[in-house]
C-alpha cells in the first residue's frame, strides 16, 4: 500500500490576497514550507471532487512529463481544498490566452467568458505564430500546448478556456523573453461533478465512452460552432492537421501504464474521495488513453 498524499495545513497568518480571476473562491497564502512563494488555495464547489481532481491531474501530468503547476491537497479552517504553488517568479508576468487573443486576433473579445467560439485552435496557433519569431520557438510553444490538449483529453478536462492557459514573459537584456506557462486549473476533470449513483450506472453499463463523448470543452473547432468540442475529439481532429506537434505529445502517454494511474489515484486519502469516484477516474483515464494511443 502506498502512502497517501500529504495534506498541506493552510494557516490564517499566512494569508495574502484573494484571486479575482476565475470562478471559484480562492486566496493566495504563504507557503507553509517556508519559501518566499505564494500558493493559491481553492475551495471545491459543493459536492464535487474538484480538489482531488486538481491533485490527480497534476500527478498525471508529472508522470507523463508535461510541465504543470504543483498541487497539494490542502485544508483551511477544516475545509478540504487544494493549493497550487505559484509558477510566476518576481521577474515574470503571466499573460493569459484571452489577452493574447485580443492583441493578435482581430475582433476577439477578451471579456466574453461563455460561448467564446473564437477560442479555436486556429486562432490559438495564430497567436503563437505572431508572438514567437523563429520557427523553432513557434514549434516548441505549439508542442507544449498540444501536450496540454492531450492531457485534457486524457483526464476529460472540459475547462481549457482562454484564461486557463497563457504565456510567461520576462525582460532579458531589454527584450521580452516568453514561453508557454505550465498547465494549471484542472479542477473540471475526471468526472468530479458526478454523483456516485451516476458513476455506478455509467460503469456497470460500460458507458464511460458516452460520458466522455458528451463532454463539451472550452476550445471550439470553428467560430460558427454552437459549443466547444470534446477534449478527445479536439485531439482526434488536431492530430490530422498538426501531426508534427500532436504525435509527439500523444507518444508521451506511453509512459503512463495502468499501474501508475492506479497508484496516483490510490494515494488520495479515503476521507477525500469515494471508492466509486476512484474507480470511475481510473476507468475514464483508461478509456481515454486507449483512444488517444490509437491515434499514434
Ligand atoms: N499555480 C499557479 N501559478 C500562478 N498563477 C496561477 C496558478 N494557478 C492559478 N493561477 C492564476 O489564478 C487564476 C485563477 O486560478 P484558477 O484558474 O485555478 O481558478 P478557477 O476559479 O478554477 O478558474 P475557472 O474560472 O477557470 O474555473 C488563473 O487564471 C491564473 O491567473
Ligand atoms: Mg481557471
PDB file of C-alpha atoms and ligand atoms in Angstrom:
ATOM      1  CA  UNK A   1       0.000   0.000   0.000  1.00  0.00           C
ATOM      2  CA  UNK A   2       1.453   3.378  -0.957  1.00  0.00           C
ATOM      3  CA  UNK A   3       1.336   6.290   1.442  1.00  0.00           C
ATOM      4  CA  UNK A   4      -1.468   8.820   0.979  1.00  0.00           C
ATOM      5  CA  UNK A   5      -0.519  12.288  -0.262  1.00  0.00           C
ATOM      6  CA  UNK A   6       0.477  14.735   2.465  1.00  0.00           C
ATOM      7  CA  UNK A   7      -2.087  17.392   3.356  1.00  0.00           C
ATOM      8  CA  UNK A   8      -0.983  20.977   3.485  1.00  0.00           C
ATOM      9  CA  UNK A   9      -2.340  22.872   6.524  1.00  0.00           C
ATOM     10  CA  UNK A  10      -3.089  26.454   5.498  1.00  0.00           C
ATOM     11  CA  UNK A  11      -2.853  28.888   8.381  1.00  0.00           C
ATOM     12  CA  UNK A  12      -4.677  32.161   8.883  1.00  0.00           C
ATOM     13  CA  UNK A  13      -1.455  34.056   9.494  1.00  0.00           C
ATOM     14  CA  UNK A  14      -0.055  33.258   6.078  1.00  0.00           C
ATOM     15  CA  UNK A  15      -2.989  34.597   4.087  1.00  0.00           C
ATOM     16  CA  UNK A  16      -2.420  37.213   1.386  1.00  0.00           C
ATOM     17  CA  UNK A  17      -4.801  38.483  -1.279  1.00  0.00           C
ATOM     18  CA  UNK A  18      -7.875  36.877  -2.817  1.00  0.00           C
ATOM     19  CA  UNK A  19      -7.601  35.962  -6.507  1.00  0.00           C
ATOM     20  CA  UNK A  20     -10.302  37.669  -8.567  1.00  0.00           C
ATOM     21  CA  UNK A  21      -9.611  35.778 -11.753  1.00  0.00           C
ATOM     22  CA  UNK A  22     -11.578  32.576 -12.299  1.00  0.00           C
ATOM     23  CA  UNK A  23     -14.953  31.493 -10.982  1.00  0.00           C
ATOM     24  CA  UNK A  24     -14.236  29.658  -7.729  1.00  0.00           C
ATOM     25  CA  UNK A  25     -13.458  31.110  -4.279  1.00  0.00           C
ATOM     26  CA  UNK A  26      -9.764  31.130  -3.622  1.00  0.00           C
ATOM     27  CA  UNK A  27      -6.958  33.092  -1.988  1.00  0.00           C
ATOM     28  CA  UNK A  28      -3.197  33.349  -2.090  1.00  0.00           C
ATOM     29  CA  UNK A  29      -1.326  32.335   1.030  1.00  0.00           C
ATOM     30  CA  UNK A  30       2.231  31.997   2.146  1.00  0.00           C
ATOM     31  CA  UNK A  31       3.913  28.751   1.675  1.00  0.00           C
ATOM     32  CA  UNK A  32       3.914  26.644   4.816  1.00  0.00           C
ATOM     33  CA  UNK A  33       7.228  25.145   3.709  1.00  0.00           C
ATOM     34  CA  UNK A  34       8.860  28.484   4.471  1.00  0.00           C
ATOM     35  CA  UNK A  35       9.939  29.569   0.991  1.00  0.00           C
ATOM     36  CA  UNK A  36       9.026  33.062  -0.223  1.00  0.00           C
ATOM     37  CA  UNK A  37       6.470  31.710  -2.653  1.00  0.00           C
ATOM     38  CA  UNK A  38       2.727  32.184  -2.773  1.00  0.00           C
ATOM     39  CA  UNK A  39       0.271  29.325  -3.091  1.00  0.00           C
ATOM     40  CA  UNK A  40      -3.346  29.557  -4.242  1.00  0.00           C
ATOM     41  CA  UNK A  41      -5.889  27.785  -2.020  1.00  0.00           C
ATOM     42  CA  UNK A  42      -9.030  26.789  -3.944  1.00  0.00           C
ATOM     43  CA  UNK A  43     -12.313  25.721  -2.384  1.00  0.00           C
ATOM     44  CA  UNK A  44     -14.029  22.975  -4.350  1.00  0.00           C
ATOM     45  CA  UNK A  45     -17.633  23.615  -5.399  1.00  0.00           C
ATOM     46  CA  UNK A  46     -20.115  21.829  -3.122  1.00  0.00           C
ATOM     47  CA  UNK A  47     -20.476  18.105  -3.681  1.00  0.00           C
ATOM     48  CA  UNK A  48     -17.707  17.928  -6.234  1.00  0.00           C
ATOM     49  CA  UNK A  49     -14.263  16.386  -6.234  1.00  0.00           C
ATOM     50  CA  UNK A  50     -12.558  19.435  -7.691  1.00  0.00           C
ATOM     51  CA  UNK A  51      -9.815  19.233  -5.042  1.00  0.00           C
ATOM     52  CA  UNK A  52      -8.849  15.606  -5.739  1.00  0.00           C
ATOM     53  CA  UNK A  53      -9.244  16.193  -9.491  1.00  0.00           C
ATOM     54  CA  UNK A  54      -6.649  19.002  -9.283  1.00  0.00           C
ATOM     55  CA  UNK A  55      -4.235  16.772  -7.400  1.00  0.00           C
ATOM     56  CA  UNK A  56      -4.640  13.697  -9.615  1.00  0.00           C
ATOM     57  CA  UNK A  57      -4.319  15.800 -12.775  1.00  0.00           C
ATOM     58  CA  UNK A  58      -1.067  17.369 -11.571  1.00  0.00           C
ATOM     59  CA  UNK A  59       0.369  13.950 -10.665  1.00  0.00           C
ATOM     60  CA  UNK A  60      -0.642  12.516 -14.049  1.00  0.00           C
ATOM     61  CA  UNK A  61       0.973  15.499 -15.814  1.00  0.00           C
ATOM     62  CA  UNK A  62       4.090  14.824 -13.792  1.00  0.00           C
ATOM     63  CA  UNK A  63       4.110  11.157 -14.768  1.00  0.00           C
ATOM     64  CA  UNK A  64       3.954  11.978 -18.478  1.00  0.00           C
ATOM     65  CA  UNK A  65       6.489  14.801 -18.198  1.00  0.00           C
ATOM     66  CA  UNK A  66       4.197  17.695 -19.027  1.00  0.00           C
ATOM     67  CA  UNK A  67       5.124  20.995 -17.291  1.00  0.00           C
ATOM     68  CA  UNK A  68       2.433  21.708 -14.712  1.00  0.00           C
ATOM     69  CA  UNK A  69       1.700  23.738 -11.610  1.00  0.00           C
ATOM     70  CA  UNK A  70       2.422  21.827  -8.428  1.00  0.00           C
ATOM     71  CA  UNK A  71      -0.720  20.940  -6.469  1.00  0.00           C
ATOM     72  CA  UNK A  72      -1.232  19.630  -2.937  1.00  0.00           C
ATOM     73  CA  UNK A  73      -4.374  18.633  -1.115  1.00  0.00           C
ATOM     74  CA  UNK A  74      -4.896  21.354   1.489  1.00  0.00           C
ATOM     75  CA  UNK A  75      -7.099  22.141   4.469  1.00  0.00           C
ATOM     76  CA  UNK A  76      -8.100  25.615   5.644  1.00  0.00           C
ATOM     77  CA  UNK A  77     -10.398  26.080   8.675  1.00  0.00           C
ATOM     78  CA  UNK A  78     -11.416  22.411   8.463  1.00  0.00           C
ATOM     79  CA  UNK A  79     -12.422  22.772   4.823  1.00  0.00           C
ATOM     80  CA  UNK A  80     -10.869  20.418   2.329  1.00  0.00           C
ATOM     81  CA  UNK A  81      -9.499  22.027  -0.819  1.00  0.00           C
ATOM     82  CA  UNK A  82      -6.394  22.124  -2.942  1.00  0.00           C
ATOM     83  CA  UNK A  83      -3.499  24.508  -3.124  1.00  0.00           C
ATOM     84  CA  UNK A  84      -1.232  25.234  -6.061  1.00  0.00           C
ATOM     85  CA  UNK A  85       2.222  26.726  -5.908  1.00  0.00           C
ATOM     86  CA  UNK A  86       2.704  29.856  -7.985  1.00  0.00           C
ATOM     87  CA  UNK A  87       4.861  29.292 -11.040  1.00  0.00           C
ATOM     88  CA  UNK A  88       5.264  33.039 -11.666  1.00  0.00           C
ATOM     89  CA  UNK A  89       8.545  34.435 -10.332  1.00  0.00           C
ATOM     90  CA  UNK A  90       9.048  38.093  -9.283  1.00  0.00           C
ATOM     91  CA  UNK A  91      10.551  38.958 -12.633  1.00  0.00           C
ATOM     92  CA  UNK A  92       7.840  37.263 -14.684  1.00  0.00           C
ATOM     93  CA  UNK A  93       4.372  38.162 -15.826  1.00  0.00           C
ATOM     94  CA  UNK A  94       1.609  35.727 -16.825  1.00  0.00           C
ATOM     95  CA  UNK A  95      -0.255  36.867 -19.935  1.00  0.00           C
ATOM     96  CA  UNK A  96      -3.464  34.873 -20.323  1.00  0.00           C
ATOM     97  CA  UNK A  97      -4.817  33.478 -23.557  1.00  0.00           C
ATOM     98  CA  UNK A  98      -7.690  35.974 -23.701  1.00  0.00           C
ATOM     99  CA  UNK A  99      -5.271  38.921 -23.560  1.00  0.00           C
ATOM    100  CA  UNK A 100      -3.062  37.438 -26.253  1.00  0.00           C
ATOM    101  CA  UNK A 101      -6.029  36.608 -28.485  1.00  0.00           C
ATOM    102  CA  UNK A 102      -7.335  40.166 -28.177  1.00  0.00           C
ATOM    103  CA  UNK A 103      -3.916  41.543 -29.185  1.00  0.00           C
ATOM    104  CA  UNK A 104      -3.357  39.289 -32.162  1.00  0.00           C
ATOM    105  CA  UNK A 105      -6.776  38.194 -33.483  1.00  0.00           C
ATOM    106  CA  UNK A 106      -8.913  40.987 -34.812  1.00  0.00           C
ATOM    107  CA  UNK A 107     -12.301  41.330 -33.121  1.00  0.00           C
ATOM    108  CA  UNK A 108     -11.542  38.878 -30.286  1.00  0.00           C
ATOM    109  CA  UNK A 109     -13.450  39.832 -27.127  1.00  0.00           C
ATOM    110  CA  UNK A 110     -11.273  39.013 -24.096  1.00  0.00           C
ATOM    111  CA  UNK A 111     -14.142  39.650 -21.681  1.00  0.00           C
ATOM    112  CA  UNK A 112     -16.508  37.085 -23.176  1.00  0.00           C
ATOM    113  CA  UNK A 113     -16.350  34.266 -20.678  1.00  0.00           C
ATOM    114  CA  UNK A 114     -19.062  31.971 -22.004  1.00  0.00           C
ATOM    115  CA  UNK A 115     -19.755  30.788 -25.552  1.00  0.00           C
ATOM    116  CA  UNK A 116     -16.475  32.295 -26.739  1.00  0.00           C
ATOM    117  CA  UNK A 117     -16.491  30.486 -30.072  1.00  0.00           C
ATOM    118  CA  UNK A 118     -13.454  32.447 -31.304  1.00  0.00           C
ATOM    119  CA  UNK A 119     -11.398  30.411 -28.866  1.00  0.00           C
ATOM    120  CA  UNK A 120     -10.372  27.997 -31.623  1.00  0.00           C
ATOM    121  CA  UNK A 121      -7.186  26.057 -32.186  1.00  0.00           C
ATOM    122  CA  UNK A 122      -6.668  28.031 -35.414  1.00  0.00           C
ATOM    123  CA  UNK A 123      -6.748  31.333 -33.505  1.00  0.00           C
ATOM    124  CA  UNK A 124      -4.536  29.977 -30.737  1.00  0.00           C
ATOM    125  CA  UNK A 125      -1.978  28.862 -33.358  1.00  0.00           C
ATOM    126  CA  UNK A 126      -2.200  32.302 -34.969  1.00  0.00           C
ATOM    127  CA  UNK A 127      -1.273  33.893 -31.616  1.00  0.00           C
ATOM    128  CA  UNK A 128       1.732  31.599 -31.278  1.00  0.00           C
ATOM    129  CA  UNK A 129       2.853  32.335 -34.841  1.00  0.00           C
ATOM    130  CA  UNK A 130       2.795  36.070 -34.101  1.00  0.00           C
ATOM    131  CA  UNK A 131       4.245  36.026 -30.578  1.00  0.00           C
ATOM    132  CA  UNK A 132       7.234  33.873 -31.411  1.00  0.00           C
ATOM    133  CA  UNK A 133       9.691  34.958 -34.096  1.00  0.00           C
ATOM    134  CA  UNK A 134      11.605  31.833 -35.023  1.00  0.00           C
ATOM    135  CA  UNK A 135      10.372  28.542 -36.428  1.00  0.00           C
ATOM    136  CA  UNK A 136      11.907  26.601 -33.552  1.00  0.00           C
ATOM    137  CA  UNK A 137      10.280  28.662 -30.789  1.00  0.00           C
ATOM    138  CA  UNK A 138       6.896  28.574 -32.544  1.00  0.00           C
ATOM    139  CA  UNK A 139       7.122  24.798 -32.724  1.00  0.00           C
ATOM    140  CA  UNK A 140       8.219  24.468 -29.084  1.00  0.00           C
ATOM    141  CA  UNK A 141       5.239  26.560 -27.969  1.00  0.00           C
ATOM    142  CA  UNK A 142       2.761  24.581 -30.081  1.00  0.00           C
ATOM    143  CA  UNK A 143       4.202  21.309 -28.869  1.00  0.00           C
ATOM    144  CA  UNK A 144       3.694  22.430 -25.285  1.00  0.00           C
ATOM    145  CA  UNK A 145       0.086  23.426 -25.912  1.00  0.00           C
ATOM    146  CA  UNK A 146      -0.511  20.170 -27.805  1.00  0.00           C
ATOM    147  CA  UNK A 147       0.696  18.371 -24.666  1.00  0.00           C
ATOM    148  CA  UNK A 148      -1.889  20.311 -22.624  1.00  0.00           C
ATOM    149  CA  UNK A 149      -4.677  19.408 -25.061  1.00  0.00           C
ATOM    150  CA  UNK A 150      -3.662  15.752 -24.907  1.00  0.00           C
ATOM    151  CA  UNK A 151      -3.588  15.908 -21.092  1.00  0.00           C
ATOM    152  CA  UNK A 152      -7.080  17.459 -21.161  1.00  0.00           C
ATOM    153  CA  UNK A 153      -8.313  14.617 -23.359  1.00  0.00           C
ATOM    154  CA  UNK A 154      -6.734  12.030 -21.062  1.00  0.00           C
ATOM    155  CA  UNK A 155      -8.324  13.405 -17.882  1.00  0.00           C
ATOM    156  CA  UNK A 156     -11.500  14.764 -19.501  1.00  0.00           C
ATOM    157  CA  UNK A 157     -10.766  18.391 -18.566  1.00  0.00           C
ATOM    158  CA  UNK A 158     -13.560  20.475 -20.092  1.00  0.00           C
ATOM    159  CA  UNK A 159     -12.348  23.848 -18.832  1.00  0.00           C
ATOM    160  CA  UNK A 160      -9.411  24.886 -21.060  1.00  0.00           C
ATOM    161  CA  UNK A 161     -10.903  28.321 -21.656  1.00  0.00           C
ATOM    162  CA  UNK A 162      -8.921  31.424 -22.586  1.00  0.00           C
ATOM    163  CA  UNK A 163      -7.904  32.248 -19.009  1.00  0.00           C
ATOM    164  CA  UNK A 164      -6.698  28.717 -18.351  1.00  0.00           C
ATOM    165  CA  UNK A 165      -3.519  28.907 -20.426  1.00  0.00           C
ATOM    166  CA  UNK A 166      -1.010  31.637 -21.025  1.00  0.00           C
ATOM    167  CA  UNK A 167       2.487  32.796 -21.719  1.00  0.00           C
ATOM    168  CA  UNK A 168       5.044  33.728 -19.090  1.00  0.00           C
ATOM    169  CA  UNK A 169       7.250  36.621 -20.097  1.00  0.00           C
ATOM    170  CA  UNK A 170      10.176  38.459 -18.584  1.00  0.00           C
ATOM    171  CA  UNK A 171      12.638  41.178 -19.591  1.00  0.00           C
ATOM    172  CA  UNK A 172      16.047  39.851 -20.537  1.00  0.00           C
ATOM    173  CA  UNK A 173      18.651  42.321 -21.859  1.00  0.00           C
ATOM    174  CA  UNK A 174      15.988  44.846 -22.816  1.00  0.00           C
ATOM    175  CA  UNK A 175      13.956  42.283 -24.731  1.00  0.00           C
ATOM    176  CA  UNK A 176      10.913  40.221 -23.857  1.00  0.00           C
ATOM    177  CA  UNK A 177      11.533  36.522 -23.499  1.00  0.00           C
ATOM    178  CA  UNK A 178       8.460  34.324 -23.310  1.00  0.00           C
ATOM    179  CA  UNK A 179       7.350  30.735 -23.113  1.00  0.00           C
ATOM    180  CA  UNK A 180       4.112  28.852 -22.603  1.00  0.00           C
ATOM    181  CA  UNK A 181       3.240  28.762 -18.881  1.00  0.00           C
ATOM    182  CA  UNK A 182       2.959  25.405 -17.110  1.00  0.00           C
ATOM    183  CA  UNK A 183      -0.529  23.915 -17.318  1.00  0.00           C
ATOM    184  CA  UNK A 184      -2.878  24.828 -14.432  1.00  0.00           C
ATOM    185  CA  UNK A 185      -6.520  24.602 -13.314  1.00  0.00           C
ATOM    186  CA  UNK A 186      -7.594  21.015 -13.923  1.00  0.00           C
ATOM    187  CA  UNK A 187     -10.455  21.096 -11.423  1.00  0.00           C
ATOM    188  CA  UNK A 188     -13.098  20.299 -14.072  1.00  0.00           C
ATOM    189  CA  UNK A 189     -11.920  16.818 -14.915  1.00  0.00           C
ATOM    190  CA  UNK A 190     -12.141  13.105 -14.049  1.00  0.00           C
ATOM    191  CA  UNK A 191     -15.924  13.142 -13.588  1.00  0.00           C
ATOM    192  CA  UNK A 192     -15.524  15.293 -10.473  1.00  0.00           C
ATOM    193  CA  UNK A 193     -19.128  16.618 -10.759  1.00  0.00           C
ATOM    194  CA  UNK A 194     -20.890  13.231 -10.858  1.00  0.00           C
ATOM    195  CA  UNK A 195     -22.885  11.618  -8.076  1.00  0.00           C
ATOM    196  CA  UNK A 196     -21.725   8.114  -7.171  1.00  0.00           C
ATOM    197  CA  UNK A 197     -25.031   6.621  -8.338  1.00  0.00           C
ATOM    198  CA  UNK A 198     -24.379   8.069 -11.811  1.00  0.00           C
ATOM    199  CA  UNK A 199     -20.793   6.825 -11.791  1.00  0.00           C
ATOM    200  CA  UNK A 200     -22.007   3.343 -10.816  1.00  0.00           C
ATOM    201  CA  UNK A 201     -24.547   3.373 -13.644  1.00  0.00           C
ATOM    202  CA  UNK A 202     -22.007   4.525 -16.242  1.00  0.00           C
ATOM    203  CA  UNK A 203     -19.506   1.909 -15.084  1.00  0.00           C
ATOM    204  CA  UNK A 204     -21.939  -1.008 -14.916  1.00  0.00           C
ATOM    205  CA  UNK A 205     -23.438  -0.179 -18.326  1.00  0.00           C
ATOM    206  CA  UNK A 206     -19.981   0.257 -19.851  1.00  0.00           C
ATOM    207  CA  UNK A 207     -20.846   3.826 -20.866  1.00  0.00           C
ATOM    208  CA  UNK A 208     -17.767   5.779 -19.793  1.00  0.00           C
ATOM    209  CA  UNK A 209     -17.183   6.496 -23.505  1.00  0.00           C
ATOM    210  CA  UNK A 210     -20.650   8.094 -23.809  1.00  0.00           C
ATOM    211  CA  UNK A 211     -19.897  10.359 -20.865  1.00  0.00           C
ATOM    212  CA  UNK A 212     -16.550  11.364 -22.415  1.00  0.00           C
ATOM    213  CA  UNK A 213     -18.097  11.975 -25.831  1.00  0.00           C
ATOM    214  CA  UNK A 214     -20.748  14.294 -24.433  1.00  0.00           C
ATOM    215  CA  UNK A 215     -18.197  16.477 -22.611  1.00  0.00           C
ATOM    216  CA  UNK A 216     -18.085  19.991 -24.013  1.00  0.00           C
ATOM    217  CA  UNK A 217     -14.672  21.555 -23.875  1.00  0.00           C
ATOM    218  CA  UNK A 218     -13.836  25.252 -23.933  1.00  0.00           C
ATOM    219  CA  UNK A 219     -11.941  25.161 -27.232  1.00  0.00           C
ATOM    220  CA  UNK A 220     -14.130  25.460 -30.338  1.00  0.00           C
ATOM    221  CA  UNK A 221     -13.385  23.779 -33.622  1.00  0.00           C
ATOM    222  CA  UNK A 222     -14.819  26.573 -35.767  1.00  0.00           C
ATOM    223  CA  UNK A 223     -16.109  30.004 -34.838  1.00  0.00           C
ATOM    224  CA  UNK A 224     -19.573  29.030 -36.091  1.00  0.00           C
ATOM    225  CA  UNK A 225     -19.956  26.130 -33.677  1.00  0.00           C
ATOM    226  CA  UNK A 226     -22.684  26.273 -31.034  1.00  0.00           C
ATOM    227  CA  UNK A 227     -20.482  24.746 -28.350  1.00  0.00           C
ATOM    228  CA  UNK A 228     -16.944  23.663 -27.627  1.00  0.00           C
ATOM    229  CA  UNK A 229     -15.679  20.350 -28.925  1.00  0.00           C
ATOM    230  CA  UNK A 230     -14.986  17.488 -26.509  1.00  0.00           C
ATOM    231  CA  UNK A 231     -11.320  17.419 -25.463  1.00  0.00           C
ATOM    232  CA  UNK A 232     -10.894  13.954 -27.022  1.00  0.00           C
ATOM    233  CA  UNK A 233     -12.461  14.973 -30.329  1.00  0.00           C
ATOM    234  CA  UNK A 234     -10.242  18.077 -30.404  1.00  0.00           C
ATOM    235  CA  UNK A 235      -7.146  15.881 -30.328  1.00  0.00           C
ATOM    236  CA  UNK A 236      -8.609  13.445 -32.883  1.00  0.00           C
ATOM    237  CA  UNK A 237      -9.055  16.280 -35.367  1.00  0.00           C
ATOM    238  CA  UNK A 238      -5.906  18.210 -34.450  1.00  0.00           C
ATOM    239  CA  UNK A 239      -3.587  15.238 -34.956  1.00  0.00           C
ATOM    240  CA  UNK A 240      -4.679  15.042 -38.592  1.00  0.00           C
ATOM    241  CA  UNK A 241      -3.860  18.710 -39.202  1.00  0.00           C
ATOM    242  CA  UNK A 242      -0.807  19.123 -36.981  1.00  0.00           C
ATOM    243  CA  UNK A 243       0.844  15.702 -36.623  1.00  0.00           C
ATOM    244  CA  UNK A 244       4.276  17.315 -36.097  1.00  0.00           C
ATOM    245  CA  UNK A 245       3.267  18.506 -32.625  1.00  0.00           C
ATOM    246  CA  UNK A 246       0.324  16.271 -31.684  1.00  0.00           C
ATOM    247  CA  UNK A 247       2.042  12.941 -32.381  1.00  0.00           C
ATOM    248  CA  UNK A 248       4.982  13.622 -30.039  1.00  0.00           C
ATOM    249  CA  UNK A 249       2.511  14.897 -27.431  1.00  0.00           C
ATOM    250  CA  UNK A 250       0.449  11.699 -27.750  1.00  0.00           C
ATOM    251  CA  UNK A 251       3.519   9.484 -27.513  1.00  0.00           C
ATOM    252  CA  UNK A 252       4.228  10.889 -24.067  1.00  0.00           C
ATOM    253  CA  UNK A 253       1.242   8.848 -22.860  1.00  0.00           C
ATOM    254  CA  UNK A 254       3.198   5.660 -23.457  1.00  0.00           C
ATOM    255  CA  UNK A 255       4.897   6.447 -20.117  1.00  0.00           C
ATOM    256  CA  UNK A 256       1.591   6.026 -18.319  1.00  0.00           C
ATOM    257  CA  UNK A 257       0.670   2.431 -17.559  1.00  0.00           C
ATOM    258  CA  UNK A 258      -2.421   1.208 -15.738  1.00  0.00           C
ATOM    259  CA  UNK A 259      -0.411   0.564 -12.584  1.00  0.00           C
ATOM    260  CA  UNK A 260       0.900   4.129 -12.401  1.00  0.00           C
ATOM    261  CA  UNK A 261      -2.615   5.550 -12.922  1.00  0.00           C
ATOM    262  CA  UNK A 262      -3.976   3.345 -10.134  1.00  0.00           C
ATOM    263  CA  UNK A 263      -1.146   4.338  -7.825  1.00  0.00           C
ATOM    264  CA  UNK A 264      -1.708   8.063  -8.423  1.00  0.00           C
ATOM    265  CA  UNK A 265      -5.435   7.731  -7.700  1.00  0.00           C
ATOM    266  CA  UNK A 266      -4.975   5.398  -4.720  1.00  0.00           C
ATOM    267  CA  UNK A 267      -2.866   7.994  -2.878  1.00  0.00           C
ATOM    268  CA  UNK A 268      -5.860  10.308  -2.367  1.00  0.00           C
ATOM    269  CA  UNK A 269      -6.876   9.625   1.270  1.00  0.00           C
ATOM    270  CA  UNK A 270     -10.116   7.689   1.799  1.00  0.00           C
ATOM    271  CA  UNK A 271     -11.939  10.559   3.503  1.00  0.00           C
ATOM    272  CA  UNK A 272     -11.417  12.792   0.422  1.00  0.00           C
ATOM    273  CA  UNK A 273     -12.783  10.574  -2.344  1.00  0.00           C
ATOM    274  CA  UNK A 274     -15.264   7.703  -2.559  1.00  0.00           C
ATOM    275  CA  UNK A 275     -14.211   4.293  -3.861  1.00  0.00           C
ATOM    276  CA  UNK A 276     -16.682   4.713  -6.729  1.00  0.00           C
ATOM    277  CA  UNK A 277     -15.141   8.045  -7.715  1.00  0.00           C
ATOM    278  CA  UNK A 278     -11.700   6.425  -7.672  1.00  0.00           C
ATOM    279  CA  UNK A 279     -12.869   3.548  -9.866  1.00  0.00           C
ATOM    280  CA  UNK A 280     -14.546   5.969 -12.269  1.00  0.00           C
ATOM    281  CA  UNK A 281     -11.485   8.247 -12.552  1.00  0.00           C
ATOM    282  CA  UNK A 282      -9.297   5.228 -13.331  1.00  0.00           C
ATOM    283  CA  UNK A 283     -11.787   3.875 -15.895  1.00  0.00           C
ATOM    284  CA  UNK A 284     -12.082   7.288 -17.563  1.00  0.00           C
ATOM    285  CA  UNK A 285      -8.313   7.606 -17.965  1.00  0.00           C
ATOM    286  CA  UNK A 286      -8.015   4.024 -19.209  1.00  0.00           C
ATOM    287  CA  UNK A 287     -10.694   4.636 -21.841  1.00  0.00           C
ATOM    288  CA  UNK A 288      -9.210   7.960 -22.969  1.00  0.00           C
ATOM    289  CA  UNK A 289      -5.656   6.666 -23.043  1.00  0.00           C
ATOM    290  CA  UNK A 290      -6.683   3.789 -25.292  1.00  0.00           C
ATOM    291  CA  UNK A 291      -8.497   6.161 -27.655  1.00  0.00           C
ATOM    292  CA  UNK A 292      -5.540   8.539 -27.713  1.00  0.00           C
ATOM    293  CA  UNK A 293      -2.872   5.911 -28.295  1.00  0.00           C
ATOM    294  CA  UNK A 294      -4.868   4.550 -31.228  1.00  0.00           C
ATOM    295  CA  UNK A 295      -4.159   7.895 -32.926  1.00  0.00           C
ATOM    296  CA  UNK A 296      -0.378   7.360 -32.895  1.00  0.00           C
TER     297      UNK A 296
HETATM  298  N1  LIG B   1      -0.037  27.678  -9.961  1.00  0.00           N
HETATM  299  C1  LIG B   1      -0.327  28.920 -10.364  1.00  0.00           C
HETATM  300  N2  LIG B   1       0.672  29.835 -10.520  1.00  0.00           N
HETATM  301  C2  LIG B   1       0.382  31.087 -10.924  1.00  0.00           C
HETATM  302  N3  LIG B   1      -0.851  31.550 -11.201  1.00  0.00           N
HETATM  303  C3  LIG B   1      -1.877  30.688 -11.064  1.00  0.00           C
HETATM  304  C4  LIG B   1      -1.668  29.339 -10.658  1.00  0.00           C
HETATM  305  N4  LIG B   1      -2.880  28.716 -10.596  1.00  0.00           N
HETATM  306  C5  LIG B   1      -3.786  29.659 -10.960  1.00  0.00           C
HETATM  307  N5  LIG B   1      -3.194  30.831 -11.226  1.00  0.00           N
HETATM  308  C6  LIG B   1      -3.842  32.105 -11.600  1.00  0.00           C
HETATM  309  O1  LIG B   1      -5.048  32.241 -10.884  1.00  0.00           O
HETATM  310  C7  LIG B   1      -6.148  32.301 -11.789  1.00  0.00           C
HETATM  311  C8  LIG B   1      -7.316  31.552 -11.185  1.00  0.00           C
HETATM  312  O2  LIG B   1      -6.941  30.209 -10.912  1.00  0.00           O
HETATM  313  P1  LIG B   1      -7.772  29.001 -11.475  1.00  0.00           P
HETATM  314  O3  LIG B   1      -7.855  29.118 -12.945  1.00  0.00           O
HETATM  315  O4  LIG B   1      -7.152  27.766 -10.943  1.00  0.00           O
HETATM  316  O5  LIG B   1      -9.179  29.287 -10.789  1.00  0.00           O
HETATM  317  P2  LIG B   1     -10.651  28.851 -11.128  1.00  0.00           P
HETATM  318  O6  LIG B   1     -11.548  29.612 -10.261  1.00  0.00           O
HETATM  319  O7  LIG B   1     -10.680  27.353 -11.063  1.00  0.00           O
HETATM  320  O8  LIG B   1     -10.855  29.295 -12.612  1.00  0.00           O
HETATM  321  P3  LIG B   1     -12.044  28.900 -13.629  1.00  0.00           P
HETATM  322  O9  LIG B   1     -12.985  30.045 -13.661  1.00  0.00           O
HETATM  323  O10 LIG B   1     -11.245  28.769 -14.891  1.00  0.00           O
HETATM  324  O11 LIG B   1     -12.646  27.617 -13.171  1.00  0.00           O
HETATM  325  C9  LIG B   1      -5.633  31.709 -13.094  1.00  0.00           C
HETATM  326  O12 LIG B   1      -6.345  32.191 -14.197  1.00  0.00           O
HETATM  327  C10 LIG B   1      -4.199  32.155 -13.075  1.00  0.00           C
HETATM  328  O13 LIG B   1      -4.115  33.502 -13.482  1.00  0.00           O
HETATM  329 MG1  LIG B   2      -9.274  28.999 -14.224  1.00  0.00          MG
END
